[in-house]
Tab-separated table of C-alpha atoms in Angstrom:
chain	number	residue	atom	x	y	z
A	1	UNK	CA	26.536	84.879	-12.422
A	2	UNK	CA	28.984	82.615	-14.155
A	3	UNK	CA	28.305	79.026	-13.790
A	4	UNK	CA	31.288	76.933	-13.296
A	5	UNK	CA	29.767	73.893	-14.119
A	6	UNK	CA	30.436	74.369	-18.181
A	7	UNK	CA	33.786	75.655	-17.689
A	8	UNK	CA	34.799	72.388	-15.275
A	9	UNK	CA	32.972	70.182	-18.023
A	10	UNK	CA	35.187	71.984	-20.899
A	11	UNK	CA	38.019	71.066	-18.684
A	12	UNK	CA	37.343	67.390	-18.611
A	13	UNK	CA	36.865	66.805	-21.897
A	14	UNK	CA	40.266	68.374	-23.028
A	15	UNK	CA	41.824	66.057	-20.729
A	16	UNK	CA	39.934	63.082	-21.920
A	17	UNK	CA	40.767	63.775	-25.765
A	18	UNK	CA	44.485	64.565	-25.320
A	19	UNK	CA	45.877	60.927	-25.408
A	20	UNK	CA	49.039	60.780	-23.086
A	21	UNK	CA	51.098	58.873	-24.952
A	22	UNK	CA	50.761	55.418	-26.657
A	23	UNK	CA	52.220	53.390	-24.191
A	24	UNK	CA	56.095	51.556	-24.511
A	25	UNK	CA	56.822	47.668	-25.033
A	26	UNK	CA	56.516	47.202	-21.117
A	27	UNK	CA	53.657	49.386	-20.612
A	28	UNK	CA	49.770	50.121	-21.427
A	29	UNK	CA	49.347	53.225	-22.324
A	30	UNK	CA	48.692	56.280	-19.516
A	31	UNK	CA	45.031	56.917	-18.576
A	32	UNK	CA	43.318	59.205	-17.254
A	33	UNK	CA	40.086	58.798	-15.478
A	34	UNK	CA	37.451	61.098	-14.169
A	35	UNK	CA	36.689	59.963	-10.545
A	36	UNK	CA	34.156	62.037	-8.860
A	37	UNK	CA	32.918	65.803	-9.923
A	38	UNK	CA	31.204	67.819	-7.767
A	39	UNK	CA	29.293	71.452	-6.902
A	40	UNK	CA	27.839	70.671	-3.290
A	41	UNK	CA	24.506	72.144	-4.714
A	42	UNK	CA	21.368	71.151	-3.415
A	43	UNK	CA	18.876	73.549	-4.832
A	44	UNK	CA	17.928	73.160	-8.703
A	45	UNK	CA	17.663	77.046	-9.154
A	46	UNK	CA	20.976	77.950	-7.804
A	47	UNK	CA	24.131	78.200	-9.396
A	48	UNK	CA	26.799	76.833	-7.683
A	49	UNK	CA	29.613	78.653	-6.125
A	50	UNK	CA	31.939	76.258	-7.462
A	51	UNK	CA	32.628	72.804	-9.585
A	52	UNK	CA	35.517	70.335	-8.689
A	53	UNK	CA	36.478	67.711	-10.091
A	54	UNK	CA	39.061	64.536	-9.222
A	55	UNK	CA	40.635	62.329	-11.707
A	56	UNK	CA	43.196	59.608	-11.782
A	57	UNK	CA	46.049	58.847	-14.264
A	58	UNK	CA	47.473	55.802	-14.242
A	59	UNK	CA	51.427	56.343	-15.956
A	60	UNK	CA	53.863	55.101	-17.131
A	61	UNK	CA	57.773	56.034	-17.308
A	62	UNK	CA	57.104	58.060	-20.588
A	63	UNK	CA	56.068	60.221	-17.708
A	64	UNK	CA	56.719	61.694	-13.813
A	65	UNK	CA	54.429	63.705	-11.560
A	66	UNK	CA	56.639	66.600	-12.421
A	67	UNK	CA	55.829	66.213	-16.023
A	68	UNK	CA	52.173	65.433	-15.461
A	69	UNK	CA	51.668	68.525	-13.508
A	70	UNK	CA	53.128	71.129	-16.549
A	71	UNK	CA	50.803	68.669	-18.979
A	72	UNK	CA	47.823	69.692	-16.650
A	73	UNK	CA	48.300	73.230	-16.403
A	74	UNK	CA	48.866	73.631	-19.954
A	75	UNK	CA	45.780	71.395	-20.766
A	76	UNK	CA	43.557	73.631	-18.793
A	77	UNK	CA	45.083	76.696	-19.114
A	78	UNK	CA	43.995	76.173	-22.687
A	79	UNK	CA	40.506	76.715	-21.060
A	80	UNK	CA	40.642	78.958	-18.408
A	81	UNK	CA	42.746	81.407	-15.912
A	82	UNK	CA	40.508	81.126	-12.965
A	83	UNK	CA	41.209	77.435	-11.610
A	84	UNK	CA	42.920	75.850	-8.433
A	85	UNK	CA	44.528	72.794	-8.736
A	86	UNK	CA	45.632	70.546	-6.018
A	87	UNK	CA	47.887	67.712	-7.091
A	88	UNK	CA	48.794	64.504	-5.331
A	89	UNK	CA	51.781	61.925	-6.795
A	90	UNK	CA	51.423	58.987	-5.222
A	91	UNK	CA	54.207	57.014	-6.768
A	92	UNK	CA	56.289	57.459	-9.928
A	93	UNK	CA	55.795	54.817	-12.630
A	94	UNK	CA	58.994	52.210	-12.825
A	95	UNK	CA	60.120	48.948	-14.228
A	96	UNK	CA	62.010	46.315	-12.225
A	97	UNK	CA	64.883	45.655	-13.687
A	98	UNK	CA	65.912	42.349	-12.202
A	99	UNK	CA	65.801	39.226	-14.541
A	100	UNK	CA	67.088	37.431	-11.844
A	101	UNK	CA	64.172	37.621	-9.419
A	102	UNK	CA	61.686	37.445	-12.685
A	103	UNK	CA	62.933	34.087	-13.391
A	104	UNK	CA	63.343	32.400	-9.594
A	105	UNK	CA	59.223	33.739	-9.842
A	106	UNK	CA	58.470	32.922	-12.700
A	107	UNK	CA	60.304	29.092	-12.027
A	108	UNK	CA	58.748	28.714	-8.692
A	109	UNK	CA	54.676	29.804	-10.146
A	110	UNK	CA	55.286	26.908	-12.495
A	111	UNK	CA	56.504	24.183	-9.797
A	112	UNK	CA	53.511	25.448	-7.121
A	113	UNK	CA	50.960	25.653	-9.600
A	114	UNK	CA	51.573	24.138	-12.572
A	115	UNK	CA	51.156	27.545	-14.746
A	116	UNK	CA	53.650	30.007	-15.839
A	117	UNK	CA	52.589	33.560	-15.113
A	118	UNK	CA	52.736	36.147	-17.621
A	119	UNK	CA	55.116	38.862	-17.004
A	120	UNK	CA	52.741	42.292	-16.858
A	121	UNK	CA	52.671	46.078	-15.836
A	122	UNK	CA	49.035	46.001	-16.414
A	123	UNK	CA	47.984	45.645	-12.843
A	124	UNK	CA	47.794	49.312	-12.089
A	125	UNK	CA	50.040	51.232	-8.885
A	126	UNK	CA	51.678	48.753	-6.665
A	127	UNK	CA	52.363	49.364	-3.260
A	128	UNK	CA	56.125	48.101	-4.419
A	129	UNK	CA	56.788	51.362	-5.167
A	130	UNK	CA	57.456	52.284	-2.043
A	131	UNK	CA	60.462	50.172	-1.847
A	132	UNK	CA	61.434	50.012	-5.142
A	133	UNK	CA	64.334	52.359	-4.548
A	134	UNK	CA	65.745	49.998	-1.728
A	135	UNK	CA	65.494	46.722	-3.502
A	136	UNK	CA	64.213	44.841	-6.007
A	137	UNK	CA	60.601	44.374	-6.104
A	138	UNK	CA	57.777	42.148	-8.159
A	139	UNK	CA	54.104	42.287	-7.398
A	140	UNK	CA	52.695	39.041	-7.662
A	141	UNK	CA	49.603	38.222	-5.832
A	142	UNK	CA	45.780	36.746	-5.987
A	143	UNK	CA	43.824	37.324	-8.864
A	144	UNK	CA	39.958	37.305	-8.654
A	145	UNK	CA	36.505	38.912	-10.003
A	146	UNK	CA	35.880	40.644	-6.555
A	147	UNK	CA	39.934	42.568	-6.504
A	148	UNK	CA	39.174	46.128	-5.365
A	149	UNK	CA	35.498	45.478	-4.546
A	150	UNK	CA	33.401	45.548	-1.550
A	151	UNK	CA	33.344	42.204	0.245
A	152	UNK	CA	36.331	41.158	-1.892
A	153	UNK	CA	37.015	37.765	-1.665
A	154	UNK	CA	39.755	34.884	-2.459
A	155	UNK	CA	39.847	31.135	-2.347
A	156	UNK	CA	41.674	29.623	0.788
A	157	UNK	CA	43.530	27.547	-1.617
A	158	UNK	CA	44.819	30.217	-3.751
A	159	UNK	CA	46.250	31.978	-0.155
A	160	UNK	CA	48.085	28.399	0.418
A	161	UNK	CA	49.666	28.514	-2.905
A	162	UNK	CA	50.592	32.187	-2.444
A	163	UNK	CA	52.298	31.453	0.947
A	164	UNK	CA	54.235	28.809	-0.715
A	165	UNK	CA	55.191	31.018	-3.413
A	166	UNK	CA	56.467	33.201	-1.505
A	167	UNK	CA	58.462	31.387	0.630
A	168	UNK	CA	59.995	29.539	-2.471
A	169	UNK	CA	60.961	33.064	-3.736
A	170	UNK	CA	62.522	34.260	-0.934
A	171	UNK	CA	65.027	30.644	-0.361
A	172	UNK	CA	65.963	30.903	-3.895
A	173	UNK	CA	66.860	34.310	-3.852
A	174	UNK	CA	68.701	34.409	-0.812
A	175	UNK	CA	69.880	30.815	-1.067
């Protein structure tokens, strides 16, 4: 019998070493993550039917999903024939190209808070990009050691200061 396990493990570590690019001034470079692998095995003396694997890649606009999914074929191609590869885009990487609505923000942080944010595409996928295409958007929002965590937590003060925020944002703009 032919264990998958080796060949799925062969797989992941050609897409860990090929770097995805080096990133561009407004953006880290692309990642990719390994997220969960599994056989559904059980039994220690059984080979298992079958290995999957999910990852995670966090782009940029060097890229799109299109792009992404040729890169992955190729990439394991270079490994095997016998794979099936199910492939979910969840938003395409962009920039926001409004210096308008980065300044009334980045005016407004400073007057609530005392603090001028720092202008970043660091925070990962942003739920803006479902609207990006409609108008422009900024992500802007708590910051904390819990973010993404169970029982994740924020300061009551720090929602006060949002809420001000974001009204200021949205007078200016529209003012």
């Amino acid at each position: 019998a032919q264990n998958p396990i080796p060949i799925l493990l062969d797989i992941l570590q050609v897409l860990k070493k090929a770097p995805l690019d080096a990133g561009t001034q407004h953006f880290q470079p692309s990642n990719l993550e390994i997220t969960s692998i599994d056989v559904g095995n059980t039994a220690t003396n059984v080979i298992p039917a079958h290995a999957t694997a999910r990852i995670n890649i966090r782009f940029n606009p060097l890229h799109t999903g299109v792009s992404l999914r040729r890169w992955l074929e190729q990439q394991v191609q270079a490994v095997t024939s016998d794979y099936h590869m199910d492939i979910t885009v969840s938003g395409e990487a962009f920039l926001n190209p409004s210096s308008r609505l980065c300044a009334i923000l980045t005016d407004v942080v400073h007057a609530v808070t005392g603090r001028t944010p720092v202008l970043s595409t660091t925070g990962g996928t942003s739920d803006a990009r479902f609207i990006k295409d409609y108008c422009p958007v900024l992500e802007f929002g708590g910051v904390g050691a819990t973010m993404h965590q169970v029982d994740e937590s924020v300061n009551i003060q720090d929602i006060q200061q949002l809420t001000d925020i974001y009204k200021r944002v949205l007078l200016a703009y529209f003012a």
